[in-house]
Amino acid sequence: MTVLASALDTSSAEYAAHRETMLGKLADLDTEHAKALAGGGEKYVARHRKRGKLLARERIELLLDPDTPFLELSPLAAWGSDYTVGASLVTGIGVVEGVECLITANDPTVRGGASNPWSLKKALRANDIAYANRLPSISLVESGGADLPSQKEIFIPGGAIFRDITRLSAAGIPTVAVVFGNSTAGGAYIPGMSDHVIMVKERAKVFLGGPPLVKMATGEESDDESLGGAEMHARVSGLADYFAVDERDALRQARRVVARLNHRKAYADPAPAEPPKYDPEELLGIVPGDLKHPFDPREVIARIVDGSDFDEFKPLYGTSLTTGWASLHGYPVGILANARGVLFSEESQKAAQFIQLANQRDIPLLFLHNTTGYMVGKEYEQGGIIKHGAMMINAVSNSRVPHLSVLMGASYGAGHYGMCGRAYDPRFLFAWPSAKSAVMGPQQLAGVLSIVARQSAAAKGQPYDDDADAALRAMVEQQIESESLPMFLSGRLYDDGVIDPRDTRTVLGLCLSAIHTAPYEGARGGFGVFRM
Ligand code: COA
């Protein structure tokens, strides 16, 4: 074993300061997570309960195997928008009858569970995860359909929801719909497209058009129950496979459906692994409040991998990127971690080689981000930094082993791409509260804008107002800063959630377990042309 040594001094003032900053950010994060948990707020929660209904998360809890974890995804969706934090939908991965499943549950306390543009993004992301990892998908349905005032944003792209359900089915990935309430108009296609359908007595309402619409269209008098009740669908139309007498019975029946799926993981679970030698609690004191100060990612690796055992690859070459092999909860991983921010040509070439090796050996990759991007300047341009950065991006793009990304600190510019940012389809991407991501740092961006404006005024022969420039710079800086923060980015679904650094090993372990439901094979060739 090659156990990493640690130089972290937990009695230093520096450590205490980093920890305090991180705890402050975690407290802010808790406040925002609480908003998602509160759903539509007290009034609507009380009304929902009075109707004898379970809340979305209670439904999930009863569906899952007792005392098993639920990895909730994107709880901050819609943060910073006009919609309720959480986007009226709960999504995540949990274990049902021993089978890891992708679960989605509408939150009917938020605008009747209607889907807004962020709910749609969140639902589509959940479908992607189910598809990539071959996880059975269970939808706990109770929704007012499209959020009507924002229908223009969702009606046309929203069709993908129903397409995805049947594509999952076509790929042999089971889909289960449990209908607790409204599932009308387009929403009727959720049970309509699913492999297995359960409906709750006197609660499910599944029809293309409700009584008023039918009256308008054909003049026919009707009622909810005869148009789309559970009893009708179970006895007459045949859309419901199972009739549940109440919500708990529906969840019990959903568990029985999953128990009979015969859904098998591609890989056996690894044997229990040795925990890291260092206390994960210490992950709070590693990242500096000011990301301009570097930190050693080996301190992080030592606190997340099995036995803190890490075999570094090319430790003496391209030293601002640490690469090496480890295992995490028994799964082998290749790790790429930024050490001092900037990526140079050597780091880029080292990364490309390392990614190819992982593909040859079928080893998943973990990217730990803290980069300000690729190095700029005459020397580096002349040294071919574009070619070399492109090699790394080529390797990441065409790699076929599963990727995981964690934004620990900075993730700026093309460095975000080379380190497998969101657009490069990592199977999962999480951010720490300390992360920041943007095209470049706020000061740099404001400075660039100012230089461009000054040059433009000079070219037109106009005077340049320095006071206005300073005000503009301050404003831009503040705007970019706020748009770089993890809550803002999580709100836009650019990650799968903001996590407590102490949970990193657990979260990645759950992801690796889910990933190993589907078979994968690394790319033996098939990379783009590497510019040498
Ligand atoms: N778009 C936007 N807002 C909606 C909505 C929708 N599709 N469905 C419900 N809401 C809002 C309501 O206006 C209400 O807002 P308010 O409390 O500020 O007045 C809130 O969500 C709760 O709705 P309410 O009707 O009181 O809840 P309910 O639990 O009694 O009934 C529904 C829920 C979904 C059955 C009912 O609201 C409904 O039928 N909505 C319209 C469904 C529809 O036709 N959707 C289009 C299908 S594509």
XYZ file of C-alpha atoms and ligand atoms in Angstrom:
580
model
C 0.000 0.000 0.000
C 1.104 3.561 -0.658
C -0.519 5.519 2.125
C -0.518 9.263 1.535
C 1.256 11.369 4.130
C -0.551 14.464 5.376
C 0.958 17.859 6.081
C -2.336 19.335 7.260
C -1.793 21.042 10.591
C -5.154 20.910 12.299
C -3.913 23.100 15.131
C -2.899 25.975 12.832
C -4.731 29.303 12.598
C -4.983 28.757 8.840
C -6.833 25.473 9.247
C -9.201 27.048 11.776
C -9.921 29.941 9.413
C -10.604 27.665 6.437
C -12.863 25.533 8.568
C -14.807 28.502 9.858
C -15.346 29.831 6.337
C -16.514 26.424 5.143
C -18.875 26.000 8.106
C -20.343 29.434 7.362
C -21.000 28.386 3.774
C -22.514 25.097 4.933
C -24.875 26.981 7.242
C -26.008 29.093 4.267
C -26.467 25.908 2.267
C -28.619 24.387 5.012
C -30.861 27.446 4.897
C -31.391 26.968 1.171
C -31.930 23.213 1.455
C -34.561 23.927 4.109
C -36.486 25.932 1.494
C -36.616 22.882 -0.772
C -37.775 20.718 2.143
C -40.503 23.217 3.016
C -42.039 22.723 -0.442
C -45.005 25.026 -0.984
C -44.908 26.245 2.623
C -46.990 25.640 5.738
C -50.399 26.493 4.293
C -50.155 24.083 1.367
C -48.444 21.361 3.393
C -51.235 21.539 6.011
C -53.898 21.408 3.295
C -52.209 18.426 1.695
C -52.057 16.556 4.981
C -55.664 17.416 5.761
C -56.581 15.637 2.564
C -54.961 12.535 4.074
C -52.030 12.622 1.667
C -48.341 11.949 2.169
C -45.702 14.506 1.216
C -43.359 13.756 -1.689
C -40.415 12.856 0.549
C -42.624 10.723 2.803
C -43.751 8.761 -0.237
C -40.113 8.222 -1.189
C -39.206 7.143 2.313
C -41.959 4.520 2.380
C -40.916 3.269 -1.040
C -37.267 2.755 -0.078
C -35.829 -0.173 1.852
C -35.719 0.757 5.555
C -32.514 2.423 6.733
C -31.042 2.785 3.263
C -29.740 6.133 1.997
C -31.437 8.337 -0.578
C -29.050 10.357 -2.707
C -31.196 13.365 -3.486
C -30.174 15.172 -6.669
C -30.403 18.858 -7.526
C -32.358 19.891 -4.401
C -31.537 23.538 -5.194
C -33.034 23.466 -8.706
C -34.707 26.806 -9.519
C -32.615 28.612 -6.872
C -32.351 32.271 -7.801
C -35.364 32.053 -10.141
C -38.975 33.142 -9.582
C -39.913 29.544 -8.751
C -39.769 27.693 -5.442
C -36.377 26.172 -4.601
C -36.496 22.501 -5.566
C -38.605 23.131 -8.673
C -41.680 21.227 -7.376
C -39.960 17.905 -8.022
C -37.823 15.609 -5.864
C -35.350 13.350 -7.679
C -32.712 10.953 -6.458
C -31.306 7.462 -6.245
C -32.471 4.984 -3.636
C -32.727 1.256 -3.030
C -36.056 -0.533 -3.448
C -36.150 -4.264 -2.691
C -32.373 -4.282 -3.033
C -32.472 -2.595 -6.468
C -30.954 0.847 -6.977
C -33.618 2.953 -8.675
C -33.956 6.476 -9.974
C -36.939 7.989 -8.201
C -38.842 11.136 -9.066
C -41.720 12.553 -7.041
C -43.803 15.608 -7.831
C -44.283 17.968 -4.906
C -48.015 18.734 -5.027
C -47.672 21.416 -2.340
C -45.863 23.667 -4.836
C -48.363 25.108 -7.318
C -50.263 21.842 -7.487
C -47.021 20.049 -8.442
C -47.044 21.829 -11.803
C -43.823 21.653 -13.844
C -41.956 24.872 -14.580
C -38.866 25.180 -16.820
C -36.591 24.115 -13.948
C -38.756 21.112 -13.061
C -38.459 20.058 -16.685
C -34.675 20.379 -16.674
C -34.524 18.429 -13.441
C -36.804 15.677 -14.767
C -34.799 15.364 -17.981
C -31.577 15.146 -15.991
C -33.122 12.349 -13.904
C -34.033 10.487 -17.098
C -30.446 10.872 -18.379
C -29.118 9.382 -15.159
C -31.533 6.455 -15.347
C -30.552 5.821 -18.956
C -26.771 6.120 -18.577
C -26.678 3.905 -15.495
C -29.534 1.507 -16.387
C -31.446 2.364 -13.224
C -35.142 1.437 -13.099
C -37.149 4.648 -13.033
C -40.022 5.082 -10.579
C -42.275 8.147 -10.933
C -44.459 9.130 -7.985
C -46.961 11.238 -9.845
C -49.240 14.041 -8.662
C -48.936 17.122 -10.803
C -50.979 19.924 -12.292
C -49.047 19.335 -15.545
C -47.408 22.281 -17.214
C -47.089 25.442 -15.159
C -49.499 27.345 -17.327
C -48.002 30.866 -17.190
C -44.629 29.469 -18.359
C -46.078 26.964 -20.848
C -44.152 28.478 -23.739
C -40.893 27.411 -22.082
C -41.990 23.849 -21.462
C -44.701 22.681 -23.795
C -42.470 21.935 -26.801
C -39.268 20.718 -25.080
C -41.402 18.929 -22.450
C -42.374 16.259 -24.965
C -38.961 14.724 -24.278
C -40.230 13.457 -20.923
C -42.597 10.976 -22.555
C -40.075 10.101 -25.269
C -37.515 9.287 -22.577
C -39.844 6.940 -20.701
C -40.405 4.764 -23.730
C -36.729 4.905 -24.732
C -35.813 3.639 -21.282
C -38.326 0.856 -21.770
C -36.931 0.059 -25.220
C -33.451 -0.210 -23.697
C -34.781 -2.767 -21.202
C -34.694 -0.325 -18.289
C -37.915 -0.756 -16.279
C -40.230 2.212 -15.768
C -42.861 2.331 -13.042
C -45.520 5.022 -12.526
C -47.416 5.317 -9.262
C -50.266 7.791 -9.604
C -51.356 9.542 -6.414
C -53.437 12.336 -7.872
C -53.655 14.529 -10.893
C -51.893 13.220 -13.984
C -53.913 14.777 -16.744
C -53.526 16.070 -20.303
C -49.844 15.522 -21.288
C -49.278 14.141 -17.784
C -51.462 11.155 -18.702
C -48.609 9.921 -20.871
C -46.435 9.326 -17.798
C -48.505 6.274 -16.838
C -49.316 5.899 -20.532
C -45.686 5.274 -21.497
C -44.583 3.377 -18.376
C -44.035 -0.398 -18.186
C -45.871 -0.765 -14.865
C -48.723 1.411 -13.569
C -50.248 1.621 -10.104
C -53.139 3.962 -9.290
C -54.592 5.043 -5.969
C -58.342 4.585 -5.405
C -60.403 7.775 -5.550
C -57.219 9.836 -5.886
C -55.697 9.126 -9.295
C -57.053 11.293 -12.058
C -55.672 10.258 -15.403
C -57.419 11.665 -18.466
C -56.552 13.646 -21.568
C -59.321 16.162 -20.888
C -61.270 16.819 -17.693
C -65.069 17.204 -17.490
C -65.125 20.919 -18.510
C -62.934 20.296 -21.553
C -65.006 17.260 -22.603
C -68.165 19.336 -22.249
C -66.668 22.040 -24.466
C -65.346 19.596 -27.044
C -68.226 17.146 -27.432
C -71.014 18.334 -25.165
C -70.755 15.108 -23.153
C -71.484 15.260 -19.410
C -68.923 13.340 -17.367
C -67.097 13.249 -14.045
C -63.495 12.751 -12.922
C -63.972 9.183 -11.794
C -65.546 7.878 -14.990
C -63.028 9.764 -17.133
C -59.879 8.765 -15.293
C -60.290 7.240 -11.836
C -58.153 4.358 -10.590
C -61.114 1.987 -10.493
C -62.087 2.772 -14.076
C -58.505 2.377 -15.330
C -58.010 -0.873 -13.424
C -61.353 -2.445 -14.469
C -62.279 -0.823 -17.768
C -59.522 0.912 -19.768
C -56.717 -1.365 -18.536
C -54.270 1.537 -18.199
C -53.738 0.681 -14.510
C -52.086 -2.674 -13.858
C -52.569 -2.441 -10.121
C -55.347 -0.878 -8.052
C -54.212 0.454 -4.685
C -56.665 1.129 -1.886
C -54.578 3.974 -0.504
C -51.167 5.640 -0.818
C -49.364 3.183 1.440
C -50.845 0.262 -0.449
C -49.630 1.854 -3.708
C -46.088 2.138 -2.357
C -46.226 -1.435 -1.087
C -47.329 -2.612 -4.529
C -44.562 -0.547 -6.179
C -42.047 -2.400 -4.005
C -43.527 -5.720 -5.124
C -43.261 -4.659 -8.765
C -39.566 -3.839 -8.302
C -38.990 -7.111 -6.432
C -40.203 -8.965 -9.550
C -38.247 -6.969 -12.133
C -35.322 -9.394 -12.159
C -33.137 -6.314 -12.720
C -29.509 -7.299 -12.288
C -26.449 -5.147 -11.870
C -23.690 -5.557 -14.424
C -21.077 -5.882 -11.661
C -21.167 -7.558 -8.275
C -20.834 -5.220 -5.283
C -17.211 -4.994 -4.113
C -16.217 -6.240 -0.668
C -16.441 -3.632 2.133
C -13.461 -1.295 1.826
C -11.090 0.152 4.370
C -11.970 3.755 5.299
C -9.414 6.551 4.782
C -6.660 6.797 7.411
C -7.479 10.457 8.027
C -10.640 11.942 9.466
C -13.037 13.244 6.751
C -14.000 15.988 9.230
C -10.658 17.570 8.290
C -11.933 18.159 4.750
C -13.518 21.307 6.186
C -10.137 22.931 6.796
C -8.375 22.375 3.467
C -9.875 24.815 0.960
C -8.929 28.442 1.673
C -11.696 31.049 1.740
C -9.735 32.939 -0.905
C -9.244 30.608 -3.847
C -6.179 32.558 -4.947
C -4.290 30.565 -2.328
C -3.428 27.078 -3.544
C -4.027 23.862 -1.602
C -2.699 20.348 -2.042
C -5.428 18.055 -3.429
C -3.575 15.039 -1.983
C -4.960 16.212 1.373
C -8.432 15.730 -0.095
C -7.584 12.432 -1.801
C -6.163 11.121 1.489
C -9.571 11.735 3.117
C -11.816 10.196 0.466
C -10.111 7.087 -0.943
C -9.908 3.613 0.588
C -7.112 3.388 3.148
C -5.758 6.779 1.921
C -3.915 4.543 -0.539
C -2.887 6.428 -3.698
C -0.343 5.484 -6.354
C 0.610 8.659 -8.115
C 1.273 8.658 -11.847
C 4.073 10.930 -13.180
C 4.447 12.721 -9.829
C 7.486 14.658 -11.054
C 6.011 15.805 -14.367
C 3.329 18.453 -14.891
C 3.105 18.910 -11.156
C 0.163 21.299 -11.098
C -2.077 18.330 -11.961
C -1.981 15.349 -9.616
C -2.920 12.070 -11.281
C -3.015 8.588 -9.822
C -4.814 5.379 -8.977
C -6.878 4.547 -5.925
C -10.075 2.798 -4.973
C -13.199 4.294 -3.463
C -15.593 2.036 -1.571
C -13.891 -0.821 -3.365
C -14.285 0.574 -6.888
C -11.051 1.346 -8.746
C -10.736 4.991 -9.797
C -8.218 7.109 -11.649
C -8.030 10.577 -10.123
C -7.117 13.860 -11.820
C -6.838 16.716 -9.327
C -5.648 20.267 -9.915
C -2.820 21.138 -7.593
C -1.885 24.745 -8.244
C -4.630 26.185 -10.342
C -3.138 26.681 -13.780
C -2.892 23.949 -16.399
C 0.253 24.070 -18.562
C 1.206 21.995 -21.608
C 2.821 19.289 -19.480
C -0.274 18.884 -17.317
C -2.486 18.674 -20.391
C -0.365 15.981 -22.019
C -0.100 14.063 -18.769
C -3.893 14.199 -18.412
C -4.432 12.949 -21.969
C -2.079 10.012 -21.379
C -3.665 9.207 -18.017
C -7.186 9.272 -19.463
C -6.081 6.875 -22.218
C -4.612 4.523 -19.639
C -7.847 4.527 -17.632
C -9.712 3.666 -20.824
C -7.362 0.787 -21.627
C -7.941 -0.612 -18.148
C -11.686 0.162 -17.824
C -11.183 2.352 -14.756
C -13.670 5.154 -13.955
C -12.212 8.647 -13.596
C -12.693 11.170 -10.828
C -11.948 14.832 -11.572
C -11.299 17.076 -8.571
C -11.497 20.672 -9.784
C -9.513 23.651 -8.626
C -8.308 25.299 -11.792
C -8.150 28.813 -13.183
C -7.785 27.343 -16.668
C -5.031 26.888 -19.231
C -1.981 29.154 -19.043
C -1.993 32.248 -21.236
C 0.955 34.372 -22.453
C 3.421 34.464 -25.335
C 5.707 31.739 -24.039
C 2.830 29.346 -23.554
C 1.044 30.117 -26.803
C 4.326 29.569 -28.640
C 4.809 26.357 -26.676
C 1.528 25.036 -28.082
C -0.802 25.385 -25.098
C -3.842 25.347 -27.415
C -2.771 22.035 -28.980
C -2.045 20.511 -25.612
C -5.230 21.723 -23.939
C -7.082 20.380 -26.984
C -5.445 16.974 -26.438
C -6.786 16.876 -22.910
C -10.261 17.982 -23.993
C -10.179 15.420 -26.819
C -9.269 12.668 -24.356
C -12.032 13.700 -21.919
C -14.631 14.014 -24.673
C -13.964 10.619 -26.236
C -13.193 8.693 -23.078
C -15.807 5.987 -22.528
C -15.237 5.078 -18.891
C -17.656 6.705 -16.423
C -16.558 10.119 -15.141
C -17.298 11.800 -11.820
C -16.549 15.467 -11.197
C -16.317 17.363 -7.937
C -15.812 21.128 -7.968
C -13.785 21.798 -4.817
C -12.582 25.297 -5.628
C -12.150 27.221 -8.878
C -13.352 25.778 -12.156
C -12.717 28.474 -14.687
C -12.436 28.787 -18.431
C -11.538 25.843 -20.620
C -10.077 24.242 -17.487
C -13.699 23.464 -16.555
C -14.021 21.625 -19.872
C -10.704 19.749 -19.688
C -11.601 18.612 -16.164
C -14.900 17.177 -17.409
C -17.321 20.003 -16.689
C -21.053 19.601 -17.123
C -21.031 19.733 -20.934
C -18.666 16.745 -21.025
C -21.315 14.464 -19.534
C -19.756 13.228 -16.333
C -22.144 10.608 -14.918
C -22.420 12.842 -11.836
C -21.090 16.285 -10.947
C -21.176 17.807 -7.470
C -19.856 21.059 -6.059
C -18.536 21.928 -2.628
C -19.843 25.179 -1.109
C -16.359 26.603 -1.737
C -16.582 26.138 -5.523
C -16.735 28.873 -8.127
C -17.199 28.417 -11.828
C -17.266 30.922 -14.677
C -15.573 31.785 -17.929
C -12.916 33.543 -15.822
C -12.548 35.138 -12.400
C -14.817 38.161 -11.671
C -11.917 40.636 -11.368
C -10.311 39.417 -14.558
C -13.608 39.555 -16.425
C -14.383 43.099 -15.206
C -10.821 44.145 -16.072
C -11.086 42.713 -19.598
C -14.395 44.503 -20.156
C -12.832 47.765 -18.980
C -9.813 47.432 -21.300
C -12.105 46.690 -24.245
C -14.323 49.711 -23.442
C -11.289 51.982 -23.086
C -9.877 50.837 -26.434
C -13.252 51.277 -28.096
C -13.532 54.895 -26.794
C -9.982 55.629 -27.953
C -10.702 54.239 -31.437
C -13.717 56.547 -31.726
C -11.664 59.481 -30.400
C -14.012 59.805 -27.403
C -12.903 60.672 -23.869
C -13.079 57.838 -21.321
C -14.888 58.390 -18.028
C -12.717 56.770 -15.341
C -15.295 57.185 -12.574
C -17.957 55.460 -14.635
C -15.399 52.767 -15.465
C -14.687 52.085 -11.792
C -18.405 51.858 -11.038
C -18.971 49.541 -13.979
C -16.082 47.317 -12.938
C -17.417 47.028 -9.408
C -20.886 46.199 -10.688
C -19.677 43.596 -13.181
C -17.399 42.045 -10.599
C -20.247 41.643 -8.169
C -22.547 40.217 -10.817
C -20.002 37.656 -12.044
C -19.114 36.721 -8.484
C -22.752 35.971 -7.635
C -23.233 34.043 -10.873
C -20.139 31.896 -10.154
C -21.384 30.590 -6.828
C -22.508 27.000 -6.372
C -26.086 27.766 -5.294
C -26.639 29.856 -8.394
C -25.121 27.179 -10.658
C -26.997 24.400 -8.879
C -30.207 26.402 -9.350
C -29.599 26.188 -13.088
C -28.959 22.429 -12.925
C -25.289 22.819 -13.847
C -24.460 20.256 -11.173
C -26.287 17.434 -9.399
C -26.088 19.141 -6.045
C -23.914 21.085 -3.630
C -22.510 18.713 -1.022
C -20.817 18.922 2.357
C -17.129 18.066 1.746
C -17.383 15.542 4.581
C -19.972 13.595 2.565
C -17.805 13.376 -0.566
C -16.719 9.765 -0.067
C -20.255 8.603 0.701
C -21.792 10.495 -2.218
C -19.157 9.239 -4.674
C -19.545 5.708 -3.318
C -23.310 5.811 -3.935
C -22.668 7.144 -7.445
C -20.069 4.470 -8.211
C -22.464 1.794 -7.020
C -25.230 3.178 -9.260
C -22.786 3.458 -12.189
C -21.864 -0.213 -11.883
C -25.450 -1.200 -12.617
C -24.617 -0.667 -16.313
C -21.752 -2.370 -18.140
C -19.055 -0.092 -19.540
C -15.908 -0.469 -21.563
C -13.168 2.103 -22.005
C -12.271 3.495 -25.420
C -9.440 1.414 -26.871
C -9.180 3.800 -29.811
C -11.743 6.195 -31.158
C -10.208 9.393 -29.859
C -10.159 12.413 -32.140
C -6.939 13.330 -33.922
C -4.450 14.316 -31.231
C -2.480 17.382 -32.321
C 1.078 16.602 -31.370
N -49.975 26.045 -13.597
C -49.773 27.063 -12.745
N -50.272 27.105 -11.507
C -50.990 26.051 -11.107
C -51.216 24.937 -11.932
C -50.691 24.964 -13.245
N -50.829 23.944 -14.080
N -51.946 24.051 -11.259
C -52.175 24.587 -10.049
N -51.588 25.791 -9.946
C -51.586 26.700 -8.795
C -52.988 27.178 -8.476
O -53.293 28.326 -9.209
C -52.900 27.462 -6.994
O -52.289 28.722 -6.796
P -52.779 29.677 -5.583
O -52.775 28.836 -4.380
O -51.760 30.760 -5.578
O -54.139 30.117 -5.961
C -51.921 26.417 -6.502
O -51.196 25.974 -7.660
C -52.596 25.212 -5.886
O -53.612 24.793 -6.764
P -55.022 24.279 -6.258
O -55.932 24.175 -7.414
O -55.472 25.080 -5.078
O -54.553 22.840 -5.732
P -55.341 21.510 -5.669
O -54.431 20.571 -4.979
O -56.683 21.690 -5.090
O -55.508 21.053 -7.191
C -54.757 20.579 -9.434
C -54.385 20.755 -7.953
C -53.484 20.304 -10.170
C -55.682 19.382 -9.547
C -55.486 21.824 -9.961
O -54.792 22.986 -9.564
C -55.600 21.867 -11.462
O -56.461 21.224 -12.020
N -54.707 22.624 -12.141
C -54.707 22.782 -13.573
C -54.289 21.501 -14.237
C -54.142 21.665 -15.737
O -55.098 21.775 -16.436
N -52.875 21.668 -16.195
C -52.551 21.761 -17.552
C -52.220 20.396 -18.023
S -51.043 20.391 -19.338
